[in-house]
Short mmCIF file of C-alpha atoms in Angstrom, two decimals:
data_model
loop_
_atom_site.label_atom_id
_atom_site.label_comp_id
_atom_site.label_asym_id
_atom_site.label_seq_id
_atom_site.Cartn_x
_atom_site.Cartn_y
_atom_site.Cartn_z
CA MET A 97 16.36 -42.02 -48.62
CA ILE A 98 15.54 -43.61 -45.28
CA VAL A 99 17.40 -46.88 -44.56
CA ILE A 100 16.23 -49.21 -41.80
CA THR A 101 18.17 -52.13 -40.31
CA GLY A 102 16.57 -55.21 -38.78
CA ALA A 103 13.64 -54.78 -41.16
CA THR A 104 12.71 -58.47 -41.05
CA GLY A 105 12.37 -58.34 -37.24
CA ALA A 106 9.21 -57.60 -35.30
CA LEU A 107 9.99 -54.00 -34.30
CA ASN A 108 11.59 -52.46 -37.38
CA GLY A 109 9.55 -54.69 -39.69
CA ALA A 110 6.45 -52.98 -38.33
CA THR A 111 8.14 -49.58 -38.68
CA VAL A 112 8.77 -50.26 -42.40
CA GLU A 113 5.10 -51.18 -42.88
CA HIS A 114 3.99 -47.90 -41.31
CA LEU A 115 6.61 -45.94 -43.26
CA LEU A 116 5.28 -47.35 -46.54
CA LYS A 117 1.99 -45.57 -45.80
CA LEU A 118 3.81 -42.26 -45.30
CA VAL A 119 6.52 -42.05 -47.98
CA PRO A 120 7.00 -43.56 -51.46
CA ALA A 121 8.57 -47.02 -51.46
CA ASP A 122 11.49 -45.86 -53.60
CA GLN A 123 12.55 -43.55 -50.75
CA ILE A 124 12.92 -46.50 -48.35
CA GLY A 125 15.83 -48.90 -48.13
CA VAL A 126 16.40 -51.83 -45.79
CA SER A 127 19.63 -53.38 -44.56
CA VAL A 128 19.03 -57.03 -43.67
CA ARG A 129 21.16 -60.07 -42.94
CA ASP A 130 19.06 -62.32 -45.20
CA VAL A 131 17.75 -60.56 -48.31
CA ALA A 132 15.44 -63.49 -49.11
CA LYS A 133 13.44 -62.71 -45.97
CA ALA A 134 12.86 -59.17 -47.27
CA GLN A 135 11.54 -60.23 -50.68
CA HIS A 136 8.05 -59.04 -49.69
CA LEU A 137 9.53 -55.53 -49.35
CA ALA A 138 11.51 -55.70 -52.59
CA ASP A 139 8.29 -56.69 -54.37
CA ARG A 140 6.75 -53.41 -53.23
CA GLY A 141 9.61 -51.25 -54.46
CA VAL A 142 11.74 -51.00 -51.31
CA ARG A 143 15.50 -51.13 -51.90
CA VAL A 144 16.80 -54.30 -50.23
CA ARG A 145 20.52 -54.76 -49.56
CA ARG A 146 22.45 -57.15 -47.38
CA GLY A 147 23.91 -55.67 -44.23
CA SER A 148 25.17 -57.06 -40.96
CA TYR A 149 26.61 -55.28 -37.93
CA ASP A 150 29.69 -57.49 -38.12
CA ASP A 151 30.35 -56.62 -41.80
CA PRO A 152 31.27 -52.93 -42.20
CA ASP A 153 31.65 -53.10 -46.00
CA ALA A 154 28.19 -54.58 -46.51
CA LEU A 155 26.72 -52.02 -44.11
CA ARG A 156 28.23 -49.08 -45.95
CA ASP A 157 26.82 -50.42 -49.21
CA SER A 158 23.39 -50.93 -47.68
CA PHE A 159 23.44 -47.36 -46.26
CA GLU A 160 24.45 -45.76 -49.58
CA GLY A 161 22.50 -42.58 -50.29
CA ALA A 162 20.74 -42.58 -46.92
CA GLU A 163 19.78 -39.25 -45.39
CA GLN A 164 18.47 -41.03 -42.29
CA VAL A 165 19.46 -44.44 -40.95
CA LEU A 166 17.41 -46.24 -38.28
CA LEU A 167 19.57 -48.73 -36.39
CA VAL A 168 17.88 -51.48 -34.42
CA SER A 169 19.75 -52.47 -31.26
CA SER A 170 21.27 -55.94 -31.15
CA ASN A 171 18.99 -58.48 -29.46
CA ASP A 172 21.68 -61.16 -29.05
CA PRO A 173 22.37 -61.42 -25.30
CA THR A 174 25.71 -63.15 -25.98
CA ALA A 175 27.03 -60.54 -28.44
CA ASP A 176 29.23 -57.53 -27.72
CA ALA A 177 26.36 -55.21 -28.56
CA VAL A 178 28.24 -51.94 -28.11
CA THR A 179 30.98 -52.95 -30.57
CA LEU A 180 28.35 -54.04 -33.10
CA HIS A 181 26.49 -50.75 -32.65
CA ARG A 182 29.72 -48.77 -33.05
CA THR A 183 30.39 -50.56 -36.37
CA ALA A 184 26.89 -49.69 -37.59
CA ILE A 185 27.16 -46.05 -36.50
CA GLU A 186 30.55 -45.62 -38.16
CA ALA A 187 29.21 -47.17 -41.38
CA ALA A 188 26.27 -44.74 -41.39
CA VAL A 189 28.59 -41.77 -40.85
CA THR A 190 30.93 -42.96 -43.63
CA ALA A 191 27.96 -43.42 -45.96
CA GLY A 192 27.03 -39.77 -45.43
CA ALA A 193 23.89 -40.12 -43.33
CA GLN A 194 22.66 -36.80 -41.97
CA ARG A 195 20.82 -38.33 -39.02
CA ILE A 196 21.16 -41.63 -37.20
CA LEU A 197 18.23 -42.99 -35.22
CA TYR A 198 18.66 -45.85 -32.77
CA THR A 199 16.15 -48.05 -30.94
CA SER A 200 17.21 -47.61 -27.31
CA HIS A 201 15.32 -48.33 -24.11
CA GLN A 202 13.78 -46.32 -21.34
CA GLY A 203 16.10 -46.26 -18.35
CA ALA A 204 19.32 -46.33 -20.38
CA GLY A 205 22.17 -45.76 -17.93
CA LEU A 206 25.74 -46.94 -17.43
CA ASP A 207 25.00 -47.66 -13.75
CA SER A 208 21.82 -49.71 -14.33
CA PRO A 209 21.59 -53.25 -12.94
CA PHE A 210 19.90 -54.19 -16.27
CA PRO A 211 22.73 -55.01 -18.73
CA PRO A 212 20.93 -53.86 -21.92
CA ALA A 213 20.43 -50.43 -20.31
CA ARG A 214 24.22 -50.12 -19.99
CA ASP A 215 24.68 -51.10 -23.65
CA HIS A 216 22.12 -48.49 -24.72
CA ALA A 217 23.82 -45.76 -22.68
CA ALA A 218 27.21 -46.63 -24.16
CA THR A 219 25.73 -46.58 -27.66
CA GLU A 220 24.11 -43.20 -27.06
CA ALA A 221 27.53 -41.86 -26.02
CA ILE A 222 28.99 -43.10 -29.33
CA LEU A 223 26.15 -41.38 -31.20
CA ALA A 224 26.79 -38.13 -29.35
CA ASP A 225 30.45 -38.28 -30.41
CA THR A 226 29.70 -38.63 -34.15
CA GLY A 227 29.18 -34.91 -34.67
CA ILE A 228 26.04 -35.53 -36.76
CA ALA A 229 22.39 -35.33 -35.78
CA TRP A 230 21.12 -38.33 -33.85
CA THR A 231 17.94 -39.49 -32.16
CA SER A 232 17.73 -42.22 -29.54
CA LEU A 233 14.27 -43.78 -29.36
CA ARG A 234 14.07 -44.76 -25.70
CA ASN A 235 11.18 -47.18 -25.98
CA GLY A 236 9.26 -48.12 -22.88
CA PHE A 237 9.58 -51.69 -21.64
CA TYR A 238 7.68 -53.85 -24.13
CA ALA A 239 4.36 -54.90 -22.67
CA HIS A 240 4.39 -58.37 -24.23
CA SER A 241 7.23 -59.21 -21.79
CA LEU A 242 4.47 -59.46 -19.19
CA ASP A 243 3.35 -62.70 -20.83
CA TRP A 244 6.28 -64.50 -19.20
CA LEU A 245 7.14 -62.14 -16.32
CA LEU A 246 3.69 -62.53 -14.75
CA GLY A 247 3.76 -66.31 -14.90
CA PRO A 248 0.66 -68.49 -15.46
CA TRP A 249 -1.57 -66.15 -13.45
CA GLN A 250 -4.80 -67.12 -15.24
CA GLN A 251 -4.35 -70.73 -14.14
CA THR A 252 -2.97 -70.09 -10.65
CA GLY A 253 -4.78 -66.92 -9.60
CA THR A 254 -1.46 -65.52 -8.38
CA ILE A 255 1.25 -63.29 -9.82
CA THR A 256 4.41 -64.62 -8.19
CA ALA A 257 7.51 -62.60 -8.95
CA PRO A 258 10.34 -60.71 -7.23
CA ALA A 259 9.75 -57.27 -5.72
CA ASP A 260 9.28 -54.74 -8.49
CA GLY A 261 8.61 -51.05 -9.11
CA PRO A 262 6.42 -49.02 -11.45
CA VAL A 263 6.98 -49.70 -15.17
CA SER A 264 5.38 -47.85 -18.08
CA TRP A 265 4.69 -51.03 -20.05
CA THR A 266 4.51 -50.00 -23.70
CA ASP A 267 3.13 -51.77 -26.77
CA ARG A 268 5.86 -52.59 -29.32
CA ALA A 269 3.46 -51.93 -32.20
CA ASP A 270 2.87 -48.39 -30.90
CA VAL A 271 6.57 -47.48 -30.76
CA ALA A 272 7.14 -49.05 -34.20
CA GLU A 273 4.47 -46.74 -35.60
CA ALA A 274 5.97 -43.77 -33.75
CA ALA A 275 9.40 -44.43 -35.25
CA ALA A 276 7.89 -44.26 -38.74
CA LEU A 277 6.13 -40.99 -37.90
CA ILE A 278 9.41 -39.50 -36.62
CA LEU A 279 11.31 -40.66 -39.73
CA ALA A 280 8.69 -39.27 -42.11
CA GLY A 281 7.91 -36.11 -40.17
CA ASP A 282 9.60 -32.72 -40.23
CA ARG A 283 10.00 -32.31 -36.48
CA SER A 284 13.61 -32.97 -35.54
CA PHE A 285 13.95 -35.00 -32.38
CA ASP A 286 17.50 -34.50 -31.13
CA GLY A 287 19.11 -36.80 -28.60
CA PRO A 288 17.07 -39.15 -26.40
CA VAL A 289 13.28 -39.30 -26.93
CA THR A 290 11.25 -41.34 -24.45
CA LEU A 291 8.32 -43.23 -25.98
CA THR A 292 6.07 -44.74 -23.32
CA ALA A 293 2.50 -45.59 -22.48
CA ALA A 294 0.56 -43.08 -20.40
CA ASP A 295 0.87 -44.86 -17.04
CA ALA A 296 3.47 -46.71 -15.00
CA VAL A 297 2.14 -49.62 -12.95
CA THR A 298 3.48 -52.10 -10.42
CA PHE A 299 2.65 -55.80 -10.29
CA ASP A 300 0.32 -54.93 -7.38
CA ASP A 301 -1.54 -52.68 -9.83
CA VAL A 302 -1.47 -55.39 -12.49
CA ALA A 303 -3.02 -57.86 -10.02
CA GLN A 304 -5.80 -55.35 -9.28
CA ILE A 305 -6.42 -54.76 -13.00
CA ALA A 306 -6.47 -58.53 -13.64
CA SER A 307 -8.87 -59.04 -10.73
CA ALA A 308 -11.24 -56.36 -12.07
CA LEU A 309 -11.15 -57.80 -15.59
CA THR A 310 -11.66 -61.43 -14.57
CA GLY A 311 -14.04 -60.93 -11.67
CA ARG A 312 -11.85 -63.11 -9.47
CA THR A 313 -9.15 -62.29 -6.98
CA ILE A 314 -5.69 -62.35 -8.53
CA GLU A 315 -3.13 -62.21 -5.73
CA ARG A 316 0.32 -60.63 -5.93
CA VAL A 317 2.94 -62.78 -4.20
CA VAL A 318 6.42 -61.30 -3.72
CA ALA A 319 9.05 -64.00 -4.15
CA ASP A 320 12.53 -63.89 -2.65
CA ASP A 321 15.02 -63.16 -5.45
CA GLU A 322 17.13 -66.30 -5.02
CA GLN A 323 14.10 -68.52 -4.43
CA TRP A 324 12.54 -67.14 -7.62
CA ILE A 325 15.75 -67.93 -9.54
CA ALA A 326 15.76 -71.46 -8.13
CA ASP A 327 12.12 -71.96 -9.11
CA ARG A 328 12.78 -70.72 -12.66
CA VAL A 329 15.74 -73.05 -13.04
CA ALA A 330 13.68 -75.95 -11.67
CA ALA A 331 11.04 -75.13 -14.30
CA GLY A 332 13.64 -75.45 -17.04
CA SER A 333 14.95 -71.91 -17.52
CA PRO A 334 18.73 -71.53 -17.93
CA GLU A 335 20.13 -69.86 -14.81
CA ALA A 336 21.86 -67.13 -16.83
CA MET A 337 18.53 -66.16 -18.42
CA ALA A 338 16.76 -66.19 -15.05
CA ARG A 339 19.45 -63.93 -13.58
CA LEU A 340 19.19 -61.53 -16.53
CA THR A 341 15.42 -61.42 -16.02
CA LEU A 342 15.94 -60.66 -12.32
CA THR A 343 17.88 -57.53 -13.26
CA THR A 344 14.69 -56.12 -14.83
CA PHE A 345 13.05 -56.29 -11.40
CA GLN A 346 16.13 -54.81 -9.72
CA ALA A 347 16.14 -51.90 -12.18
CA ALA A 348 12.38 -51.41 -11.73
CA ARG A 349 12.87 -51.18 -7.95
CA GLN A 350 15.24 -48.29 -8.59
CA GLY A 351 12.53 -46.51 -10.60
CA ARG A 352 14.40 -46.80 -13.88
CA PHE A 353 11.29 -47.71 -15.91
CA ALA A 354 8.84 -45.50 -14.01
CA GLY A 355 8.88 -42.40 -16.22
CA VAL A 356 6.04 -41.58 -18.58
CA ASP A 357 6.18 -39.14 -21.46
CA PRO A 358 3.37 -37.64 -23.59
CA ILE A 359 5.35 -37.74 -26.85
CA LEU A 360 4.08 -41.18 -27.90
CA THR A 361 0.47 -40.07 -27.42
CA GLU A 362 1.18 -36.86 -29.41
CA LEU A 363 2.79 -38.78 -32.28
CA LEU A 364 0.04 -41.38 -32.53
CA SER A 365 -2.76 -38.82 -32.03
CA ARG A 366 -4.41 -41.36 -29.74
CA ALA A 367 -3.83 -43.06 -26.41
CA PRO A 368 -1.14 -45.74 -26.56
CA ARG A 369 -2.22 -49.23 -25.61
CA SER A 370 -2.18 -49.94 -21.89
CA VAL A 371 -1.66 -52.92 -19.59
CA THR A 372 -5.45 -53.11 -19.30
CA ASP A 373 -5.66 -53.50 -23.09
CA LEU A 374 -3.02 -56.24 -23.08
CA LEU A 375 -4.64 -58.19 -20.25
CA THR A 376 -8.06 -57.84 -21.89
CA ASP A 377 -6.63 -59.39 -25.06
CA ARG A 378 -5.08 -62.26 -23.09
CA ILE A 379 -8.25 -62.98 -21.14
CA THR A 380 -10.33 -63.07 -24.32
CA GLY A 381 -7.74 -65.29 -25.97
CA GLN A 382 -6.47 -62.78 -28.52
CA THR A 383 -2.82 -62.12 -29.22
CA HIS A 384 -2.25 -58.57 -30.30
CA SER A 385 0.59 -57.85 -32.71
CA SER A 386 -0.46 -54.70 -34.54
CA HIS A 387 -3.46 -52.57 -35.33
#
């Protein structure tokens, strides 16, 4: 059995949908905080059990009989993510899982200015210490983040943001599909696996792409870090959130999101979606969630 956590969320919810096309429903289990939200999966024959990273007993029950467990990383910026992840990993080991998979992030590193990257690196170290097979899905930075990082560029004609670096912006739907293919496939991916789009681009590149797509000049304006923070706060963003967002730019400047890897393309048997695809959708008024 394959058991997936966070299956009512956007990422792993999509992974479950893809997995249902690849393996029988009775070989899939989900561990969710609110079983009512997973009723649509139970109706299709998926085993639904309650599980929460702060409840080891419930987790062990929800992981019962699992050969593989896919753990989604905590998305609560106020939580002690590493402790939560450790609880989930220990529950999977106790339940007898033969492989643990974890949704990590490209650029995971204990020395990164981007706090989630430090949490991912610490979690990968815990996985490496379990003594069982593990796979860390180092997903590229999710491309839909550009919707707020770029600002209202279609209205203003400018992309005003701090200094950045190349980022291999990656479609969340693509990595969700890839996770299902890895879970259902017979190729063992051991340790970190980087799943990214084919190209890494800077905001200068994004401005050029946007200009070509719209037929008007979209200008890239580099904002001073502290001035950018002040402007975000003035626009209503909590300062803590603005400062966390700034660390993405700081990490990008260090090249931490610049790598590209062909594995995602190989798994999907097609080109992953690109920044050009995303901007095309936005310009034509579409919001893309999945294929």
